[in-house]
CSV table of C-alpha atoms in Angstrom, one decimal:
chain,number,residue,atom,x,y,z
D,18,MET,CA,0.0,0.0,0.0
D,19,ALA,CA,1.1,3.6,-0.6
D,20,VAL,CA,0.9,5.9,2.4
D,21,VAL,CA,1.0,9.7,2.4
D,22,THR,CA,1.0,11.4,5.8
D,23,VAL,CA,0.2,15.1,6.0
D,24,SER,CA,0.8,17.0,9.2
D,25,GLY,CA,1.8,20.5,10.1
D,26,GLU,CA,1.6,23.5,12.4
D,27,PRO,CA,-1.8,24.6,13.6
D,28,GLY,CA,-3.5,27.0,11.3
D,29,CYS,CA,-1.8,25.6,8.1
D,30,ARG,CA,-5.0,24.0,6.8
D,31,THR,CA,-3.4,20.5,6.7
D,32,ARG,CA,-6.8,18.8,6.6
D,33,GLU,CA,-7.8,20.6,3.4
D,34,VAL,CA,-4.5,19.8,1.8
D,35,ALA,CA,-4.8,16.1,2.7
D,36,GLN,CA,-8.4,16.0,1.4
D,37,LEU,CA,-7.4,17.5,-1.9
D,38,ALA,CA,-4.4,15.3,-2.3
D,39,ALA,CA,-6.5,12.2,-1.7
D,40,GLN,CA,-9.0,13.3,-4.3
D,41,ARG,CA,-6.2,13.9,-6.9
D,42,LEU,CA,-4.6,10.6,-6.2
D,43,ALA,CA,-7.9,8.6,-5.7
D,44,PHE,CA,-6.6,7.5,-2.3
D,45,THR,CA,-8.7,7.1,0.9
D,46,HIS,CA,-8.4,10.2,3.1
D,47,LEU,CA,-8.3,9.7,6.9
D,48,SER,CA,-8.6,12.8,9.0
D,49,ALA,CA,-7.7,12.9,12.7
D,50,GLN,CA,-11.5,12.9,13.5
D,51,ARG,CA,-12.1,9.8,11.4
D,52,VAL,CA,-9.2,7.9,12.9
D,53,ASP,CA,-10.5,8.8,16.4
D,54,SER,CA,-14.0,7.6,15.5
D,55,MET,CA,-12.6,4.3,14.1
D,56,LEU,CA,-10.5,3.8,17.3
D,57,ALA,CA,-13.6,4.3,19.4
D,58,GLU,CA,-15.5,1.8,17.3
D,59,GLU,CA,-12.6,-0.8,17.4
D,60,PHE,CA,-11.4,-0.4,21.0
D,61,GLY,CA,-14.2,1.4,22.8
D,62,PRO,CA,-14.9,5.0,23.6
D,63,ILE,CA,-13.1,4.9,26.9
D,64,ILE,CA,-9.7,4.5,25.3
D,65,GLU,CA,-7.4,7.4,26.2
D,66,SER,CA,-6.3,9.0,22.9
D,67,ASN,CA,-3.2,10.6,24.4
D,68,SER,CA,-1.3,7.5,25.4
D,69,LYS,CA,1.7,5.4,24.4
D,70,ALA,CA,-0.7,2.8,23.1
D,71,TRP,CA,-2.2,5.1,20.5
D,72,PRO,CA,0.4,4.5,17.8
D,73,ASP,CA,-0.2,0.7,17.9
D,74,MET,CA,-4.0,1.1,18.0
D,75,ALA,CA,-3.9,3.5,15.0
D,76,ALA,CA,-1.4,1.3,13.1
D,77,SER,CA,-3.6,-1.7,13.6
D,78,ILE,CA,-6.6,0.0,11.9
D,79,LEU,CA,-4.6,1.6,9.2
D,80,LEU,CA,-2.9,-1.6,8.2
D,81,ARG,CA,-6.2,-3.3,7.8
D,82,LEU,CA,-7.4,-0.4,5.5
D,83,GLY,CA,-4.2,-0.7,3.5
D,84,THR,CA,-5.2,-4.1,2.2
D,85,GLU,CA,-8.0,-2.4,0.2
D,86,SER,CA,-6.8,1.1,-0.5
D,87,HIS,CA,-3.9,3.5,-0.6
D,88,LEU,CA,-4.1,6.1,2.2
D,89,VAL,CA,-3.6,9.8,2.8
D,90,ILE,CA,-3.5,10.2,6.6
D,91,GLY,CA,-4.0,13.7,7.9
D,92,VAL,CA,-3.0,13.0,11.5
D,93,ASP,CA,-0.2,14.7,13.3
D,94,GLY,CA,2.5,12.1,14.1
D,95,ALA,CA,1.3,9.6,11.5
D,96,GLU,CA,4.7,9.9,9.9
D,97,LEU,CA,6.1,7.9,12.8
D,98,LEU,CA,3.7,5.0,12.4
D,99,PHE,CA,5.3,3.3,9.4
D,100,LYS,CA,9.0,3.6,9.9
D,101,ASN,CA,11.1,2.1,7.1
D,102,PHE,CA,7.9,1.5,5.1
D,103,PRO,CA,9.0,1.5,1.4
D,104,ALA,CA,5.9,3.2,-0.1
D,105,LEU,CA,5.7,6.1,2.3
D,106,LEU,CA,5.7,9.9,1.7
D,107,ARG,CA,5.8,12.1,4.7
D,108,ILE,CA,4.6,15.7,4.3
D,109,ARG,CA,5.1,18.6,6.7
D,110,ILE,CA,3.3,21.9,6.2
D,111,VAL,CA,4.6,25.1,7.9
D,112,ALA,CA,3.8,28.8,7.7
D,113,PRO,CA,4.7,32.1,9.5
D,114,GLU,CA,2.7,32.8,12.6
D,115,ASN,CA,0.9,35.8,11.0
D,116,ARG,CA,-0.3,33.6,8.1
D,117,ARG,CA,-1.6,30.9,10.5
D,118,ILE,CA,-3.4,33.5,12.6
D,119,GLY,CA,-5.0,34.9,9.5
D,120,ASN,CA,-6.2,31.5,8.5
D,121,LEU,CA,-7.8,31.0,11.8
D,122,MET,CA,-9.5,34.4,11.6
D,123,LEU,CA,-11.0,33.4,8.2
D,124,ASP,CA,-11.8,29.8,9.0
D,125,ASP,CA,-13.3,30.3,12.5
D,126,ARG,CA,-14.5,33.9,12.0
D,127,LEU,CA,-12.4,35.2,14.9
D,128,ASP,CA,-10.8,38.6,15.5
D,129,ARG,CA,-7.0,38.8,15.5
D,130,ALA,CA,-6.6,38.7,19.3
D,131,THR,CA,-8.9,35.7,19.8
D,132,ALA,CA,-7.2,33.9,16.8
D,133,ARG,CA,-3.8,34.5,18.4
D,134,VAL,CA,-5.0,33.0,21.7
D,135,GLN,CA,-6.6,30.1,19.8
D,136,LEU,CA,-3.4,29.4,18.0
D,137,ARG,CA,-1.4,29.3,21.2
D,138,THR,CA,-4.0,26.9,22.7
D,139,ARG,CA,-3.8,24.5,19.7
D,140,GLU,CA,0.0,24.6,19.7
D,141,THR,CA,0.0,23.6,23.4
D,142,GLU,CA,-2.5,20.8,22.8
D,143,LEU,CA,-0.5,19.5,19.9
D,144,ARG,CA,2.7,19.4,21.8
D,145,ALA,CA,1.1,17.6,24.7
D,146,THR,CA,-0.5,15.0,22.4
D,147,ARG,CA,2.8,14.3,20.6
D,148,LYS,CA,4.6,14.0,23.9
D,149,ALA,CA,2.1,11.5,25.3
D,150,ARG,CA,1.9,9.4,22.1
D,151,PHE,CA,5.5,9.5,20.8
D,152,GLY,CA,7.6,10.8,23.7
D,153,ARG,CA,8.6,14.0,21.9
D,154,ALA,CA,6.7,17.3,22.0
D,155,THR,CA,7.9,18.5,18.6
D,156,ALA,CA,8.3,17.1,15.1
D,157,ALA,CA,11.8,16.3,14.1
D,158,PRO,CA,12.6,17.7,10.7
D,159,ASP,CA,14.4,14.5,9.5
D,160,THR,CA,11.2,12.5,9.9
D,161,PHE,CA,9.7,14.2,6.8
D,162,ASP,CA,10.4,13.8,3.1
D,163,LEU,CA,8.9,17.0,1.9
D,164,THR,CA,8.2,20.3,3.8
D,165,LEU,CA,5.8,22.8,2.2
D,166,ASN,CA,5.6,26.5,3.1
D,167,ALA,CA,2.0,27.6,3.2
D,168,GLU,CA,2.9,31.3,3.1
D,169,SER,CA,2.8,31.5,-0.6
D,170,LEU,CA,1.1,28.2,-1.5
D,171,ASP,CA,-2.6,27.6,-1.2
D,172,ALA,CA,-4.1,24.1,-0.5
D,173,ALA,CA,-4.6,23.3,-4.2
D,174,HIS,CA,-0.9,24.1,-5.0
D,175,MET,CA,0.3,21.9,-2.1
D,176,ALA,CA,-2.0,19.0,-3.1
D,177,ALA,CA,-0.7,19.2,-6.7
D,178,LEU,CA,2.9,19.0,-5.4
D,179,ILE,CA,2.1,16.0,-3.2
D,180,GLU,CA,0.5,14.3,-6.2
D,181,ALA,CA,3.6,15.0,-8.3
D,182,ALA,CA,5.8,13.5,-5.6
D,183,VAL,CA,3.7,10.4,-5.3
D,184,ARG,CA,3.8,9.9,-9.1
D,185,ALA,CA,7.5,10.7,-9.3
D,186,ARG,CA,8.3,8.0,-6.7
D,187,ASP,CA,5.8,5.6,-8.2
D,188,LEU,CA,4.5,4.7,-4.8
D,189,THR,CA,1.6,2.6,-5.9
D,190,VAL,CA,3.6,0.2,-8.0
D,191,HIS,CA,3.5,-2.5,-5.3
D,192,GLY,CA,-0.2,-2.5,-4.9
D,193,PHE,CA,-2.2,-2.9,-1.7
D,194,LEU,CA,-0.8,-4.6,1.4
D,195,SER,CA,-1.2,-8.3,1.2
D,196,HIS,CA,-3.4,-10.0,3.8
D,197,ALA,CA,-0.5,-12.3,4.8
D,198,ALA,CA,1.8,-9.3,5.5
D,199,GLU,CA,-1.0,-7.5,7.4
D,200,ALA,CA,-1.7,-10.6,9.5
D,201,GLN,CA,2.0,-10.9,10.5
D,202,LEU,CA,2.2,-7.2,11.5
D,203,GLN,CA,-1.1,-7.3,13.3
D,204,PHE,CA,0.1,-10.2,15.5
D,205,GLN,CA,3.0,-8.2,16.8
D,206,ILE,CA,0.9,-5.1,17.2
D,207,ARG,CA,-1.8,-6.8,19.2
D,208,LEU,CA,0.6,-8.5,21.5
D,209,ARG,CA,2.1,-5.1,22.3
D,210,LEU,CA,-1.4,-3.7,22.9
D,211,ALA,CA,-2.0,-6.5,25.4
D,212,ARG,CA,0.6,-5.0,27.6
D,213,HIS,CA,-1.6,-2.0,28.0
D,214,GLY,CA,-4.7,-4.1,28.6
D,215,ILE,CA,-6.3,-3.0,25.3
D,216,GLN,CA,-8.4,-5.3,23.1
D,217,PRO,CA,-11.1,-5.0,20.5
D,218,GLN,CA,-14.6,-4.8,21.7
D,219,ALA,CA,-15.7,-8.0,19.9
D,220,ARG,CA,-14.4,-11.3,21.1
D,221,ALA,CA,-14.3,-14.6,19.3
D,222,SER,CA,-15.3,-17.8,21.1
D,223,LEU,CA,-12.6,-20.2,22.2
D,224,LYS,CA,-12.2,-23.4,20.2
D,225,ASN,CA,-13.1,-26.7,22.0
D,226,VAL,CA,-9.5,-28.0,22.4
D,227,GLN,CA,-7.9,-30.1,25.1
D,228,PHE,CA,-4.7,-28.2,26.0
D,229,GLY,CA,-1.7,-29.8,27.6
D,230,HIS,CA,-1.0,-26.9,29.9
D,231,PRO,CA,-3.0,-24.0,31.4
D,232,SER,CA,-0.7,-21.4,29.8
D,233,GLU,CA,-1.6,-22.8,26.4
D,234,GLU,CA,-5.3,-22.3,27.0
D,235,ILE,CA,-4.8,-18.8,28.2
D,236,PHE,CA,-2.6,-18.0,25.2
D,237,ALA,CA,-5.2,-19.4,22.9
D,238,ASN,CA,-7.8,-17.2,24.6
D,239,LEU,CA,-5.6,-14.2,23.9
D,240,LEU,CA,-5.3,-15.1,20.2
D,241,ASP,CA,-9.1,-15.4,20.0
D,242,PHE,CA,-9.4,-12.1,21.8
D,243,TYR,CA,-7.4,-10.5,19.1
D,244,ARG,CA,-9.0,-12.4,16.2
D,245,ILE,CA,-5.8,-14.2,15.3
D,246,ALA,CA,-6.5,-17.5,13.6
D,247,TRP,CA,-4.7,-20.5,15.2
D,248,GLU,CA,-4.3,-24.3,15.2
D,249,TYR,CA,-3.2,-26.3,18.2
D,250,GLU,CA,-0.3,-28.7,17.7
D,251,PRO,CA,-1.3,-29.4,14.1
D,252,ARG,CA,2.0,-31.0,13.1
D,253,SER,CA,5.0,-32.9,14.5
D,254,PHE,CA,8.4,-32.6,12.9
D,255,PRO,CA,10.9,-35.6,13.1
D,256,ILE,CA,14.2,-34.3,14.4
D,257,ALA,CA,16.2,-37.6,15.0
D,258,TRP,CA,16.4,-40.9,13.2
D,259,ASP,CA,18.2,-44.2,13.7
D,260,VAL,CA,20.5,-45.7,11.1
D,261,SER,CA,17.6,-47.4,9.4
D,262,GLY,CA,15.7,-44.2,9.1
D,263,ARG,CA,13.1,-44.8,11.8
D,264,VAL,CA,12.0,-41.7,13.7
D,265,LEU,CA,13.5,-41.6,17.2
D,266,GLU,CA,12.4,-38.1,18.2
D,267,SER,CA,9.9,-35.5,17.1
D,268,PHE,CA,9.0,-32.0,18.0
D,269,THR,CA,5.4,-30.6,18.0
D,270,PRO,CA,5.2,-26.8,18.4
D,271,ASP,CA,2.2,-25.6,20.5
D,272,PHE,CA,0.5,-23.4,17.9
D,273,PHE,CA,0.4,-22.6,14.2
D,274,LEU,CA,-0.8,-19.2,13.0
D,275,PRO,CA,-1.9,-19.8,9.4
D,276,GLU,CA,-2.3,-16.2,8.4
D,277,SER,CA,1.3,-15.4,9.5
D,278,ASP,CA,2.7,-18.9,8.5
D,279,MET,CA,4.3,-19.0,11.9
D,280,TYR,CA,4.6,-21.6,14.6
D,281,VAL,CA,4.7,-20.6,18.3
D,282,GLU,CA,6.2,-22.6,21.1
D,283,LEU,CA,5.5,-21.6,24.7
D,284,THR,CA,7.6,-22.4,27.7
D,285,THR,CA,7.1,-21.1,31.2
D,286,MET,CA,10.0,-23.1,32.6
D,287,LYS,CA,12.8,-21.3,34.4
D,288,GLN,CA,15.5,-20.4,31.9
D,289,SER,CA,17.9,-22.9,33.5
D,290,LEU,CA,15.4,-25.8,32.9
D,291,VAL,CA,14.8,-25.3,29.2
D,292,THR,CA,18.0,-26.9,27.8
D,293,ARG,CA,16.3,-29.9,26.3
D,294,LYS,CA,13.5,-27.9,24.7
D,295,ASN,CA,16.1,-25.4,23.3
D,296,ARG,CA,18.0,-28.4,21.7
D,297,LYS,CA,14.8,-29.5,20.0
D,298,ILE,CA,14.1,-26.0,18.7
D,299,ARG,CA,17.6,-25.7,17.4
D,300,LEU,CA,17.4,-29.0,15.6
D,301,LEU,CA,14.0,-28.0,14.1
D,302,ARG,CA,15.6,-24.8,12.7
D,303,GLU,CA,18.6,-26.6,11.3
D,304,ILE,CA,16.6,-29.4,9.7
D,305,TYR,CA,13.7,-27.3,8.5
D,306,PRO,CA,15.1,-23.8,7.8
D,307,HIS,CA,12.0,-22.8,6.0
D,308,ILE,CA,9.9,-23.2,9.1
D,309,ASN,CA,9.1,-19.9,10.9
D,310,ILE,CA,8.9,-20.5,14.6
D,311,GLN,CA,8.8,-18.0,17.5
D,312,VAL,CA,9.6,-19.1,21.1
D,313,PHE,CA,8.1,-17.4,24.1
D,314,TYR,CA,10.0,-18.0,27.3
D,315,GLN,CA,8.7,-17.1,30.7
D,316,LYS,CA,10.0,-13.5,30.7
D,317,ASP,CA,8.9,-13.0,27.1
D,318,LEU,CA,5.4,-13.9,28.0
D,319,GLN,CA,5.4,-11.8,31.1
D,320,ASP,CA,6.6,-8.8,29.2
D,321,LEU,CA,4.1,-9.3,26.3
D,322,VAL,CA,0.9,-10.3,27.9
D,323,LEU,CA,1.1,-10.1,31.7
D,324,LYS,CA,-2.1,-8.0,31.7
D,325,TYR,CA,-4.0,-11.1,30.7
D,326,GLY,CA,-2.4,-13.6,33.1
D,327,ILE,CA,-1.0,-15.7,30.4
D,328,ILE,CA,1.5,-17.2,32.8
D,329,PRO,CA,-0.1,-18.3,36.0
D,330,GLU,CA,2.4,-17.7,38.9
D,331,THR,CA,2.6,-21.5,39.7
D,332,ALA,CA,2.9,-22.6,36.0
D,333,ASP,CA,6.6,-23.4,35.8
D,334,SER,CA,6.6,-27.0,34.5
D,335,LYS,CA,5.8,-26.7,30.8
């Protein structure tokens, strides 16, 4: 998917620029208000918008949309959501203070003194929001590909320049985000969200499976909570044979995530007790290098999903 982010100083009419750019490119436009509405629908209205979890919540929604459309995102800070993404164009709009005050006077029908106060208020709010979400109150210049000065350019001019930049870089050549790539990214995002106690409002029912350990059942419950398709112990991999070719030893990972083509192995043992399992995992990777497997040790699970009690305090024998 191609992503264009448009942000800027208050009073620069960034929303209008983003709308016009999206129209010219035939991309989907997402304003800050629309993203907030989608976040409330997905995660519930009580979610604090100014939090460190906001970037992951927003990215989760935007990635899903990216499987169906290219995006113009008119949200301050959106340029930080897709670091190292190949089809990304990050736009920053600036203007002298007098121009921004004048825009507020016209747009909100304010006198100059009131517009000046309003500008200061918006600047303060913007800094506070950036600080809460990204740990930095101001936008770093090197996080943008193109900075436009609205002093002598109107919204239509800037939208035309954005369109030209997208065409010049041929950002749409790779098409939309594949569902497989989206699923793999969503898995990591949703596990990070679990650390904040955040989940979608809807919840899938747990499959009727006999698990070998309580931690597996709770982990499966988490996957269902985040709408991640899974299979329990679907395949065993031979990892040792005798001289006649008979299988002496096999390894069966706990879960398979078909949308991500990933196996997951859980262990809540103390680190000093996992030597035998580590040997099996090492052999699996050596014999089947094409198999994608991720191992969650006790500390990994605690760090990722402690909010959901994935590791019962007494569960140290798996």
